[in-house]
XYZ file of C-alpha atoms in Angstrom:
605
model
C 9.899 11.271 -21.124
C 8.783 14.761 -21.064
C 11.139 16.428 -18.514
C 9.109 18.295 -15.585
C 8.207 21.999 -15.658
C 10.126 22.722 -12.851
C 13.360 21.067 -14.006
C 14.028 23.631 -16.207
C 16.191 26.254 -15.519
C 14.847 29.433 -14.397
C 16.962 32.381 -16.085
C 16.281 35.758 -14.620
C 16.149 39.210 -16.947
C 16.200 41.978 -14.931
C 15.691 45.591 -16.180
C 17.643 47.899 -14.060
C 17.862 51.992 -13.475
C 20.746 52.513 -11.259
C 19.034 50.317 -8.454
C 21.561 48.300 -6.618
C 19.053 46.341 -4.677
C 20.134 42.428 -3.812
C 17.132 40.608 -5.492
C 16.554 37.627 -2.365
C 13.077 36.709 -4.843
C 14.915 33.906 -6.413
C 14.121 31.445 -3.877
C 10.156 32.481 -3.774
C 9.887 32.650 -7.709
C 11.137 28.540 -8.040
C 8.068 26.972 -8.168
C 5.798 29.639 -8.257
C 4.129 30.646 -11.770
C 6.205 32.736 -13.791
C 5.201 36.005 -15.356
C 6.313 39.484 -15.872
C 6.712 41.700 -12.779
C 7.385 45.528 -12.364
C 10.670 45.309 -12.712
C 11.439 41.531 -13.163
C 11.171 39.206 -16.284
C 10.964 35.871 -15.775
C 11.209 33.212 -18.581
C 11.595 28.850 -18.909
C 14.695 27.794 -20.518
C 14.674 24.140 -22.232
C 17.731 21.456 -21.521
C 18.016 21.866 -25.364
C 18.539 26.049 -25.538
C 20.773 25.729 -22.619
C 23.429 22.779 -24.020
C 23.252 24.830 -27.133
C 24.515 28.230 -25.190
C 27.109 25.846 -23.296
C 28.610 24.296 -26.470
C 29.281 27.616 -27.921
C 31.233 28.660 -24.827
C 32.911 24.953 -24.782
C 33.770 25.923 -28.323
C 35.245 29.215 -27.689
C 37.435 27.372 -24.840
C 37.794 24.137 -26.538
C 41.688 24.894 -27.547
C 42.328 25.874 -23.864
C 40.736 22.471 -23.139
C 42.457 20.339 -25.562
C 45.716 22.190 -24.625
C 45.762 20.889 -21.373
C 46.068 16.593 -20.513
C 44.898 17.381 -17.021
C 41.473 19.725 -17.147
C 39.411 17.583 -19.393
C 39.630 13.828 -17.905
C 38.760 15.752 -14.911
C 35.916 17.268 -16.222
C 34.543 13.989 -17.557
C 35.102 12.932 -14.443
C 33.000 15.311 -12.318
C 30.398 15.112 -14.860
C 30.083 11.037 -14.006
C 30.364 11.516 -10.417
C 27.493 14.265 -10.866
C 25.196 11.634 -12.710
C 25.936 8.841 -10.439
C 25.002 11.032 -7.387
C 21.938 12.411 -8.897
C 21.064 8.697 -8.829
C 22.402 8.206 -5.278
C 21.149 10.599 -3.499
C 17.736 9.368 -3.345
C 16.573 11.945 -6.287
C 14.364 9.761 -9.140
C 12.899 12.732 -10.118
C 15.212 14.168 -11.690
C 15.070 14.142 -15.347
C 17.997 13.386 -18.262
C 16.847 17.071 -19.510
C 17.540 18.119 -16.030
C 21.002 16.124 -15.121
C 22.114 16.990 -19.138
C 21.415 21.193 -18.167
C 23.458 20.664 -14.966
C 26.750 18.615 -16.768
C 26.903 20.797 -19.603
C 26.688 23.922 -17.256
C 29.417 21.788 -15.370
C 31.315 21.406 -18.371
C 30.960 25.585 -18.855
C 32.451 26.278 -15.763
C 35.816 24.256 -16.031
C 36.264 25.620 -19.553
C 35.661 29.223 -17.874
C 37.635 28.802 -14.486
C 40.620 27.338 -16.964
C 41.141 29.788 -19.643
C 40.986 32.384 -17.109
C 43.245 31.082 -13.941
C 45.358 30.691 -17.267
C 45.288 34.096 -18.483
C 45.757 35.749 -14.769
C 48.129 33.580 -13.458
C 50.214 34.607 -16.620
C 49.479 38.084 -15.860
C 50.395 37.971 -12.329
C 53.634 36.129 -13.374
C 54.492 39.096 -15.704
C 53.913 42.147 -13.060
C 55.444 40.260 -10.345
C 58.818 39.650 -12.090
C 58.684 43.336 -12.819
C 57.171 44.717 -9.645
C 57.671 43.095 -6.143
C 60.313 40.568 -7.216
C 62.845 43.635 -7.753
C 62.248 44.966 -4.486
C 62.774 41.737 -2.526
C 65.393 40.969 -4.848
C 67.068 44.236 -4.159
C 66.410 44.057 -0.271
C 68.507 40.916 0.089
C 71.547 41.597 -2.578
C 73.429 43.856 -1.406
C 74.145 41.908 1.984
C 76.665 39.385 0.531
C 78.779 41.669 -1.245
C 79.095 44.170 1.346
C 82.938 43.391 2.090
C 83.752 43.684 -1.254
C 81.736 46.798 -2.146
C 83.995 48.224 0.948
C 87.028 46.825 -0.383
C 86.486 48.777 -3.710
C 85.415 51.819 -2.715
C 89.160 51.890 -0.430
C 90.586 51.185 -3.367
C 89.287 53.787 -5.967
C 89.422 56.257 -3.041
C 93.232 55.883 -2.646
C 93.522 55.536 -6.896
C 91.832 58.658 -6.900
C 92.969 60.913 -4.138
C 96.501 59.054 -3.249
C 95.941 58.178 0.553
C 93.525 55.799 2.074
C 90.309 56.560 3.810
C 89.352 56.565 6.778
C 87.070 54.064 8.478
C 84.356 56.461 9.009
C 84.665 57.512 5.172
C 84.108 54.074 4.219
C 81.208 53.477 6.617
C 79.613 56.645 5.103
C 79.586 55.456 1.443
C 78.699 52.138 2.476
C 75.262 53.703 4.671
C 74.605 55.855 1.163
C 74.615 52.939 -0.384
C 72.378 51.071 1.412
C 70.068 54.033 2.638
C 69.603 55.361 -1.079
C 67.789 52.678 -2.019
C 65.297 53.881 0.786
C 65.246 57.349 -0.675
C 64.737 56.393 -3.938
C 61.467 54.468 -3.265
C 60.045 57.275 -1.828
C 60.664 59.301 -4.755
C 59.143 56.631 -6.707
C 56.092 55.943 -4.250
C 55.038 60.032 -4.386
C 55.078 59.726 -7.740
C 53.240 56.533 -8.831
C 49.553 58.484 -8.335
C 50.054 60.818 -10.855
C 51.759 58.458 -13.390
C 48.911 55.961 -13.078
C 46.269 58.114 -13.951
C 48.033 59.927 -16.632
C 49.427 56.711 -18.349
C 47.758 54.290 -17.129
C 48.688 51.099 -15.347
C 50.838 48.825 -18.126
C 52.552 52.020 -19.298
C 53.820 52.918 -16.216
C 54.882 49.291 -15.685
C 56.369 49.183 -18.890
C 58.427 52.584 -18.434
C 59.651 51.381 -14.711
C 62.061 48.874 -16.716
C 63.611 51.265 -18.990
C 65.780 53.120 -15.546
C 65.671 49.622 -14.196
C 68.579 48.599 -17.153
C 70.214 52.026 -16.590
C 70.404 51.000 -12.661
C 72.308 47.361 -13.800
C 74.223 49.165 -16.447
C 76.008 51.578 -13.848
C 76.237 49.299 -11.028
C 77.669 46.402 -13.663
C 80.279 48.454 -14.953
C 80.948 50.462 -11.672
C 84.259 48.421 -10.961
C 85.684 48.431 -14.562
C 85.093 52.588 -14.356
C 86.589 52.539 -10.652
C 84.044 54.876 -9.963
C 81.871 53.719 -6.323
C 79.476 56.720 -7.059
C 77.704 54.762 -9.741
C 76.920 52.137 -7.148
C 75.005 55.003 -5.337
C 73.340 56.460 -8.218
C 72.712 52.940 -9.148
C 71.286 51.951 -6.113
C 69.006 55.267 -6.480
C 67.345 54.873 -9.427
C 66.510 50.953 -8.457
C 64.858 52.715 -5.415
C 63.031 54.541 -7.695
C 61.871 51.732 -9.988
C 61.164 49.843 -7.088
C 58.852 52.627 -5.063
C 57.174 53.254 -8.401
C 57.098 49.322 -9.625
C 55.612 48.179 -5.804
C 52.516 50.482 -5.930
C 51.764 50.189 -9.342
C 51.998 46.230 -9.433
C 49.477 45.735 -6.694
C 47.087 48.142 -7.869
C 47.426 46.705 -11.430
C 46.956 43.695 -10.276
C 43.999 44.215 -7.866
C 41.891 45.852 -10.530
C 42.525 43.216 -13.339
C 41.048 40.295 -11.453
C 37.352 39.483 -10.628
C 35.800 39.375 -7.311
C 36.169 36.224 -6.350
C 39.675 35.741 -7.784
C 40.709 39.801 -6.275
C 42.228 38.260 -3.150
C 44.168 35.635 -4.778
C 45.796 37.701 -7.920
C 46.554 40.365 -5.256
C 48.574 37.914 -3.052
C 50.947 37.151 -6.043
C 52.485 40.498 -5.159
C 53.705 39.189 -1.547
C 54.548 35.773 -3.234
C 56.762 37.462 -5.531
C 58.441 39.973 -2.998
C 59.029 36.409 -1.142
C 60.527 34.896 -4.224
C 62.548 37.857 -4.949
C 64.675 37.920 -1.605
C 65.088 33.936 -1.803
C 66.724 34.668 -5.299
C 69.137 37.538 -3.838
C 69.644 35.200 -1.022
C 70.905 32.278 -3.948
C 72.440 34.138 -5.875
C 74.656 35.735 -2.992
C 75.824 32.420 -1.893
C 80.131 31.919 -2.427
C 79.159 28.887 -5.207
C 76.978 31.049 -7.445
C 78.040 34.753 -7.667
C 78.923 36.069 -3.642
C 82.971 36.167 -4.442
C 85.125 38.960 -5.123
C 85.575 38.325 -8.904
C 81.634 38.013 -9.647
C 80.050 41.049 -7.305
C 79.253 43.812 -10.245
C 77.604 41.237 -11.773
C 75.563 40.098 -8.903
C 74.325 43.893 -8.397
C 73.400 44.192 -12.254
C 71.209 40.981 -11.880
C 68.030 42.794 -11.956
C 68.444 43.710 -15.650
C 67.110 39.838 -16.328
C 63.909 40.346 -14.485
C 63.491 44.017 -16.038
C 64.079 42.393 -19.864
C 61.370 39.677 -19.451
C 58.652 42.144 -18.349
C 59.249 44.499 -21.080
C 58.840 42.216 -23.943
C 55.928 40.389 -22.252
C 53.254 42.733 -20.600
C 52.847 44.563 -24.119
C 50.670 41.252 -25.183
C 48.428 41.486 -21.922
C 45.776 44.830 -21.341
C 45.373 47.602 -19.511
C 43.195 47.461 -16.251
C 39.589 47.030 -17.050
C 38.841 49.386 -14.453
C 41.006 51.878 -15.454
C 39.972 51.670 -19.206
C 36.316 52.047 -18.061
C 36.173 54.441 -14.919
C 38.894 56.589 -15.932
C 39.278 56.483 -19.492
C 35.402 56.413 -19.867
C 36.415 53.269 -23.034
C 33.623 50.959 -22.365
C 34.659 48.706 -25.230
C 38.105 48.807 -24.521
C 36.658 47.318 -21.204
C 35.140 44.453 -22.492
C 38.073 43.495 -24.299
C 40.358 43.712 -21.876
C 37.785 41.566 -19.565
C 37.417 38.892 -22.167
C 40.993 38.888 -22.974
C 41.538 38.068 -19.340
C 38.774 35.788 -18.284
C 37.709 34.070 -20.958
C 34.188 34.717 -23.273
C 32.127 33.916 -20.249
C 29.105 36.234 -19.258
C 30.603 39.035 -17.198
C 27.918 41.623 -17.701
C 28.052 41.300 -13.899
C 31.393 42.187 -12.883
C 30.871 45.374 -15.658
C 27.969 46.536 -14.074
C 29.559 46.938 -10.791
C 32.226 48.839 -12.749
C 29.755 50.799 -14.231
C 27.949 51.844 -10.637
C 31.498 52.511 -9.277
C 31.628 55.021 -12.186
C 28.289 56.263 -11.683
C 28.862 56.603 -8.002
C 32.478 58.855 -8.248
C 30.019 61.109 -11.006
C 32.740 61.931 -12.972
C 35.240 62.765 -10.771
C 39.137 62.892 -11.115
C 41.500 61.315 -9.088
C 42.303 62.650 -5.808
C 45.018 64.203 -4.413
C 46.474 62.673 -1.156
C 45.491 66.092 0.484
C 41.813 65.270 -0.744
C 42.079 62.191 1.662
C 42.901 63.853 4.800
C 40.394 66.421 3.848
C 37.462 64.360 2.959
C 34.913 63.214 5.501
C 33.856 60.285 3.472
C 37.024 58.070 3.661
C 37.971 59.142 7.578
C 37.871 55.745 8.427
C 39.512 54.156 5.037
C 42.411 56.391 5.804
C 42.289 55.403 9.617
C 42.518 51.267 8.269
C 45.161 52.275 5.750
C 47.365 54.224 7.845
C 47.497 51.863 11.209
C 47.082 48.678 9.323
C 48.997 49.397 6.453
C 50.931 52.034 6.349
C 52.716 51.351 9.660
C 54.080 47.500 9.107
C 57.559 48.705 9.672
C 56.274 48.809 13.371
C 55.505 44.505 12.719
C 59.159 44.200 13.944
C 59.787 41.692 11.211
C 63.542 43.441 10.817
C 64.415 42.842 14.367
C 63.509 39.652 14.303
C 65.732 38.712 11.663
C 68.557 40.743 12.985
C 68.441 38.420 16.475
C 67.400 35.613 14.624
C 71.489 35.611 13.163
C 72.659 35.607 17.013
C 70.231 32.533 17.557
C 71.205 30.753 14.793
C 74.675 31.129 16.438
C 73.343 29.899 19.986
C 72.267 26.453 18.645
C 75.516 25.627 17.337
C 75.111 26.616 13.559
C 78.090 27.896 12.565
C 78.689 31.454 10.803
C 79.098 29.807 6.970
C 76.174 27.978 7.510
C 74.052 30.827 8.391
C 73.480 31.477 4.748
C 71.957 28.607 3.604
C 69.947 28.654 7.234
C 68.416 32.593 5.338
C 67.572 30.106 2.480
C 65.228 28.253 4.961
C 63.811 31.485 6.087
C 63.312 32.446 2.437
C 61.556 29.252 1.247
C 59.310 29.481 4.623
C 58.402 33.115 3.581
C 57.230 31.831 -0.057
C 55.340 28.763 1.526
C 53.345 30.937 3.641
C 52.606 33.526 0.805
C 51.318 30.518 -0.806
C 49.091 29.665 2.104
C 47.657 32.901 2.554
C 46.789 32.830 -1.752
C 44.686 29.672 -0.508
C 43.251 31.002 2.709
C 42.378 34.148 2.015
C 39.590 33.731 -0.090
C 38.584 31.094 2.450
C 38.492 32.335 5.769
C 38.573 36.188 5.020
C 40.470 39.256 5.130
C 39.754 39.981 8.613
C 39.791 36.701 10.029
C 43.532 36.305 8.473
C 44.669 39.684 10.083
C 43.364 39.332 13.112
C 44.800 36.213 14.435
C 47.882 36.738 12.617
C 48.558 39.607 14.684
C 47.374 37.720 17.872
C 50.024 35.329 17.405
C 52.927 37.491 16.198
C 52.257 39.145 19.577
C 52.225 35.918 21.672
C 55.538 34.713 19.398
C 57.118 38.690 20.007
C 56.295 38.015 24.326
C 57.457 34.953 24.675
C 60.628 35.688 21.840
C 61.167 38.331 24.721
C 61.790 36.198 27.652
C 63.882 33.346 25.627
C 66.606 35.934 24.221
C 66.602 37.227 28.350
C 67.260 33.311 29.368
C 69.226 32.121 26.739
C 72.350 32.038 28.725
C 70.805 30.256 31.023
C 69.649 26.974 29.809
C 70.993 25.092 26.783
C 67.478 24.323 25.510
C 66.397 27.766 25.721
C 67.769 29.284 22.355
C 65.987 26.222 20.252
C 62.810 27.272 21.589
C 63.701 30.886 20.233
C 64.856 29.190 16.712
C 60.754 27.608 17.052
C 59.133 31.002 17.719
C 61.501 32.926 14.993
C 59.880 30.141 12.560
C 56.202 30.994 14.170
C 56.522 34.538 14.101
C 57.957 34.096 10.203
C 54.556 32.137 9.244
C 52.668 34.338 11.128
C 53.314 37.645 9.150
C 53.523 35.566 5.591
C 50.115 34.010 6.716
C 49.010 37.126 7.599
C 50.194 41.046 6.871
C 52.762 40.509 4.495
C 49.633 38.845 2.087
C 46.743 40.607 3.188
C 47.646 43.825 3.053
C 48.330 43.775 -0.683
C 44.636 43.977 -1.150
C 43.695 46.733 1.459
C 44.413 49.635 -0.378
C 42.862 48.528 -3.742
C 39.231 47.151 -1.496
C 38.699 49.942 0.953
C 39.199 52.910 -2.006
C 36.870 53.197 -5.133
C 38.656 54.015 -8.009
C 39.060 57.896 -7.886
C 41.147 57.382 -4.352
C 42.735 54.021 -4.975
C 46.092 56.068 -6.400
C 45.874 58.126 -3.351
C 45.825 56.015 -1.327
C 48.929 53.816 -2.594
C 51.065 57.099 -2.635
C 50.340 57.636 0.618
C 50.713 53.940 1.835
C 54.057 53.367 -0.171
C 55.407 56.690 1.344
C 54.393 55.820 4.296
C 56.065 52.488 4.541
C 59.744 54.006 2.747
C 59.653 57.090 5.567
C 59.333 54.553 8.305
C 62.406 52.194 6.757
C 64.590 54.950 6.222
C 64.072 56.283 9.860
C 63.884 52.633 11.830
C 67.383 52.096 9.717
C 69.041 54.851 11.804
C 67.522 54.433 14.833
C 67.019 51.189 14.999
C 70.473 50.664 16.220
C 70.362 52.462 19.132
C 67.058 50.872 19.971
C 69.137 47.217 20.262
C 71.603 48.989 22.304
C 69.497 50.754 24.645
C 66.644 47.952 25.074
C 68.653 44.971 23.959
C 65.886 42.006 23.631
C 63.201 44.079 25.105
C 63.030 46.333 22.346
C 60.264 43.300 20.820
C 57.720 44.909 24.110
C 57.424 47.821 21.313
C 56.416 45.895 18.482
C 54.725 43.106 20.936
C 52.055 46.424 21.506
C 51.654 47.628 18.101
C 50.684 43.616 16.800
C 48.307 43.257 20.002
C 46.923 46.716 19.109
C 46.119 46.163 15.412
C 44.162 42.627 16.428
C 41.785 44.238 18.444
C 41.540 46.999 15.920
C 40.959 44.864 12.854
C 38.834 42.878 15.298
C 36.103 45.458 16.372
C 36.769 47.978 13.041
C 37.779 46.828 9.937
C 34.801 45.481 7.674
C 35.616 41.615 5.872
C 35.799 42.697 2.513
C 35.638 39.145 1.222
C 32.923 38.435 -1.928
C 31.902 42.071 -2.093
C 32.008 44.755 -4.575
C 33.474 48.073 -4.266
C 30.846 49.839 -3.897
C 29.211 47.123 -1.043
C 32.857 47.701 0.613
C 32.479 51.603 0.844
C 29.144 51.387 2.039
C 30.147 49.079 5.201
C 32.816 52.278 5.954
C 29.866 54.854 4.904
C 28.358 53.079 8.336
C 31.833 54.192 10.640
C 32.132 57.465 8.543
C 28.699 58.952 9.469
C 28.561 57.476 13.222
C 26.938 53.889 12.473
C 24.057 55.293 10.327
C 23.693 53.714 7.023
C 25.743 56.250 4.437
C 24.202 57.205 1.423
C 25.641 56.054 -1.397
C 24.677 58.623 -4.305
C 24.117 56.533 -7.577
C 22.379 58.703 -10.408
C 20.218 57.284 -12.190
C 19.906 56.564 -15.294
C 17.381 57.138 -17.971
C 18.586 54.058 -19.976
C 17.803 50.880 -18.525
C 20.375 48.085 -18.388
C 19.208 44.571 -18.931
C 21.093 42.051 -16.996
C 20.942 38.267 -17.913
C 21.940 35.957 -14.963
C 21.295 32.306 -14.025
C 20.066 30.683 -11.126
């Protein structure tokens, strides 16, 4: 049976000169006669020519395939329960050319959608071990060996200078060695722009780890040297690593996946700033490594982490972005893009690299001066610096600090308060999780929003439990319930989401701006709510939460009536929805030159 004319695919060949116009004449052209158009080829493809093309990329995939028990049965699979709904569905006209074109296209896609979920998810593993898993791991170590750190820096004090020190000597060192870290990210954040652009992405990441071992080394041995100042300086340069390791990871990470993976790969970061302060929560515990004996080694655990990423990310690329935009190496590009997801058609994704490039016109990458400075990313900076910048003002510290006290309040006793943080922990990880699934689901915007709305509901009513809790026996499990809430809440929410603001909202020549000035942002505001943070409790008590309650409530109707959705759209699609709040809601121009060589684009319908 000769298959019908109009079962055959349609494949559109478009010859383009810089115009970024959406084409919406698919749906008119099906049907109609086909012929050449001003701009616009269109040509029949037989079942035959199109299992041929598929079989080649099932080829190039096929040891992906065969490597995994799970992908292919369900492949087969959907492929039956295709056929046998082509025949259920009421649709005899559809043709075995036809139904053949759509499995083997079927077929494509698995093979595609495997070998690169593979080759990301392996990538994202890599940076996060390196990147955001050292910060939360550092964030949450140094609490269980805080006695003992005290306890040794009395006794090299009186080895060294023959008396003992005072209490307000020893609360000194211990505050330098806890606010250091603090410093040290800042010095790492300011300087993660410049390093980026001059080394690129997986240098920079693979430099990080080299002070990383130095930081272990001196805090490791800092006990058998009786010398408490190599804790500090310790503690320092893993501030540095970590300031330098956070910005870089996320941006890295942000530009190596595709659109419709972006929010997803970006969300690792979060997930593995989650997993990081679970492990420092483990490892702190009295059976594993939280006793006297076992402390230097505890603080030298993030040599491990540091060792894995350095003799793994040299066998992954640089950022296809990067390579292309900045370092102007086109094929480098491709490589890099097949490397990473698969040897699929992605002349898409590269030509909205290429009009990024073609928009910035050569450019370098701006300063973080340029961005208060320039008129055409007001608003980015607006979103970036009350969204972003400012999460310290979330609250999500308080809350933990009274969440200890509540803990108390419904009868859990002090020693069981650390395995109650491991509950905490895994809760933080599950939501990270979530908000990898949602966000590509619901939206950027949609996720913000409402996360904030709730955070502000959980901080209100948080408020008035911690006021009663004396009160009424029932009254502190109820605050136990909205600690958990609030905890979803952000993981649901900021703590994912705004991973992938800095590297959407910013084309490429203001991305590593932008994440110096975030990152700085966020280690200034740390550093400061660490000193007076204290005598906000004091002063306030449980009504210090009516601050943060305003800043969540705040940023929902903010992201509510400003921020763009970002979700399924290019970079440049992203800066022209600001170009409309930049220039006073008239569409912004978005200067593309164009080009005297056309482009010709092969895509399927």
């Amino acid at each position: 049976m000769v298959p019908k004319y109009s079962d055959i695919p349609l494949v559109r060949i478009r010859e383009r000169t810089g115009d970024r116009r959406e084409d919406k004449a698919a749906e008119k052209m099906q049907g109609e006669s086909w012929g050449w158009t001003e701009e616009t080829a269109w040509v029949r493809e037989s079942p035959a020519q199109t299992a041929r093309k598929c079989s080649v990329n099932l080829g190039a995939g096929r040891s992906s395939l065969l490597s995994t028990n799970f992908l292919l049965p369900c492949a087969f699979a959907a492929v039956v329960f295709h056929c046998a709904s082509c025949k259920s569905s009421h649709r005899q006209n559809r043709t075995p050319g036809a139904c053949l074109n759509s499995c083997t296209s079927l077929l494509c896609c698995f093979s595609s959608c495997q070998k690169m979920s593979y080759n990301l998810i392996l990538l994202a593993f890599v940076l996060g071990i390196g990147g955001t898993f050292q910060c939360g791991l550092q964030v949450s170590i140094i609490n269980s060996p805080a006695e003992y750190i005290k306890s040794f820096i009395r006794e090299a004090w009186l080895k060294r200078y023959g008396f003992s020190p005072s209490e307000e000597i020893i609360t000194l060192m211990w505050s330098s060695v806890v606010s250091i870290y603090s410093i040290g990210g800042l010095l790492g954040s300011l300087s993660a722009g410049y390093l980026s652009v001059r080394f690129g992405r997986k240098k920079v990441m693979l430099l990080t780890n080299i002070p990383v071992l130095l930081s272990a080394a001196l805090m490791g041995l800092s006990r058998l040297s009786g010398s408490f100042e190599m804790i500090i300086i310790g503690r320092l340069l893993a501030g540095v690593c970590g300031g330098l390791g956070l910005n870089i990871h996320i941006m890295y990470a942000g530009e190596c996946a595709p659109q419709k993976l972006r929010g997803v790969i970006a969300i690792t970061a979060s997930t593995a700033f989650a997993i990081g302060k679970f492990i420092g929560f483990a490892l702190g515990l009295r059976e594993v490594l939280g006793v006297d004996a076992l402390w230097p080694i505890l603080m030298a655990a993030n040599a491990l982490p540091a060792l894995v990423q350095l003799f793994t990310l040299p066998f992954f690329p640089d950022s296809p972005r990067y390579l292309l935009i900045d370092k102007k190496d086109k094929e480098g590009c491709i490589k890099a893009v097949k490397q990473l997801w698969g040897d699929g058609d992605h002349m898409a994704e590269i030509d909205d690299m290429t009009a990024e490039q073609e928009a910035i016109r050569g450019e370098k990458a701006k300063h973080v001066c340029d961005l208060f400075r320039d008129k055409a990313v007001r608003w980015q900076l607006i979103t970036l610096f009350l969204v972003s910048a400012c999460t310290q003002l979330i609250g999500v510290n308080v809350v933990y600090f009274y969440a200890y006290n509540v803990f108390l309040q419904v009868g859990i006793s002090p020693a069981q308060t650390r395995y109650v943080s491991l509950g905490v922990g895994v809760t933080e990880i599950l939501t990270t999780v979530l908000c990898g699934y949602l966000v590509e689901r619901a939206g950027r915007k949609t996720l913000l929003w409402k996360s904030y709305t709730v955070m502000a509901v959980a901080l209100g009513l948080l408020t008035v439990t911690l006021t009663l809790q004396d009160s009424f026996s029932w009254v502190p499990h109820c605050s136990v319930v909205l600690i958990f809430i609030y905890i979803m809440s952000f993981g649901i929410g900021p703590a994912g989401v705004l991973c992938l603001l800095p590297t959407e909202i910013f084309i490429q020549s203001y991305r590593p701006a932008a994440y110096v000035f975030n990152g700085a942002s966020n280690w200034i505001q740390l550093f400061f709510l660490g000193l007076v943070f204290p005598f906000i409790v004091e002063g306030l008590g449980s009504f210090c939460f009516i601050i943060f309650l305003a800043y969540c409530l705040s940023m929902a109707i903010f992201v509510f009536l400003v921020v763009p959705e970002t979700k399924g759209k290019t970079m440049l699609q992203i800066m022209e929805e600001f170009n409309r709040l930049n220039h006073r809601g008239k569409k912004g121009q978005l200067a593309v030159p164009q080009n005297n060589c056309s482009l010709m684009i092969v895509t399927r319908l």
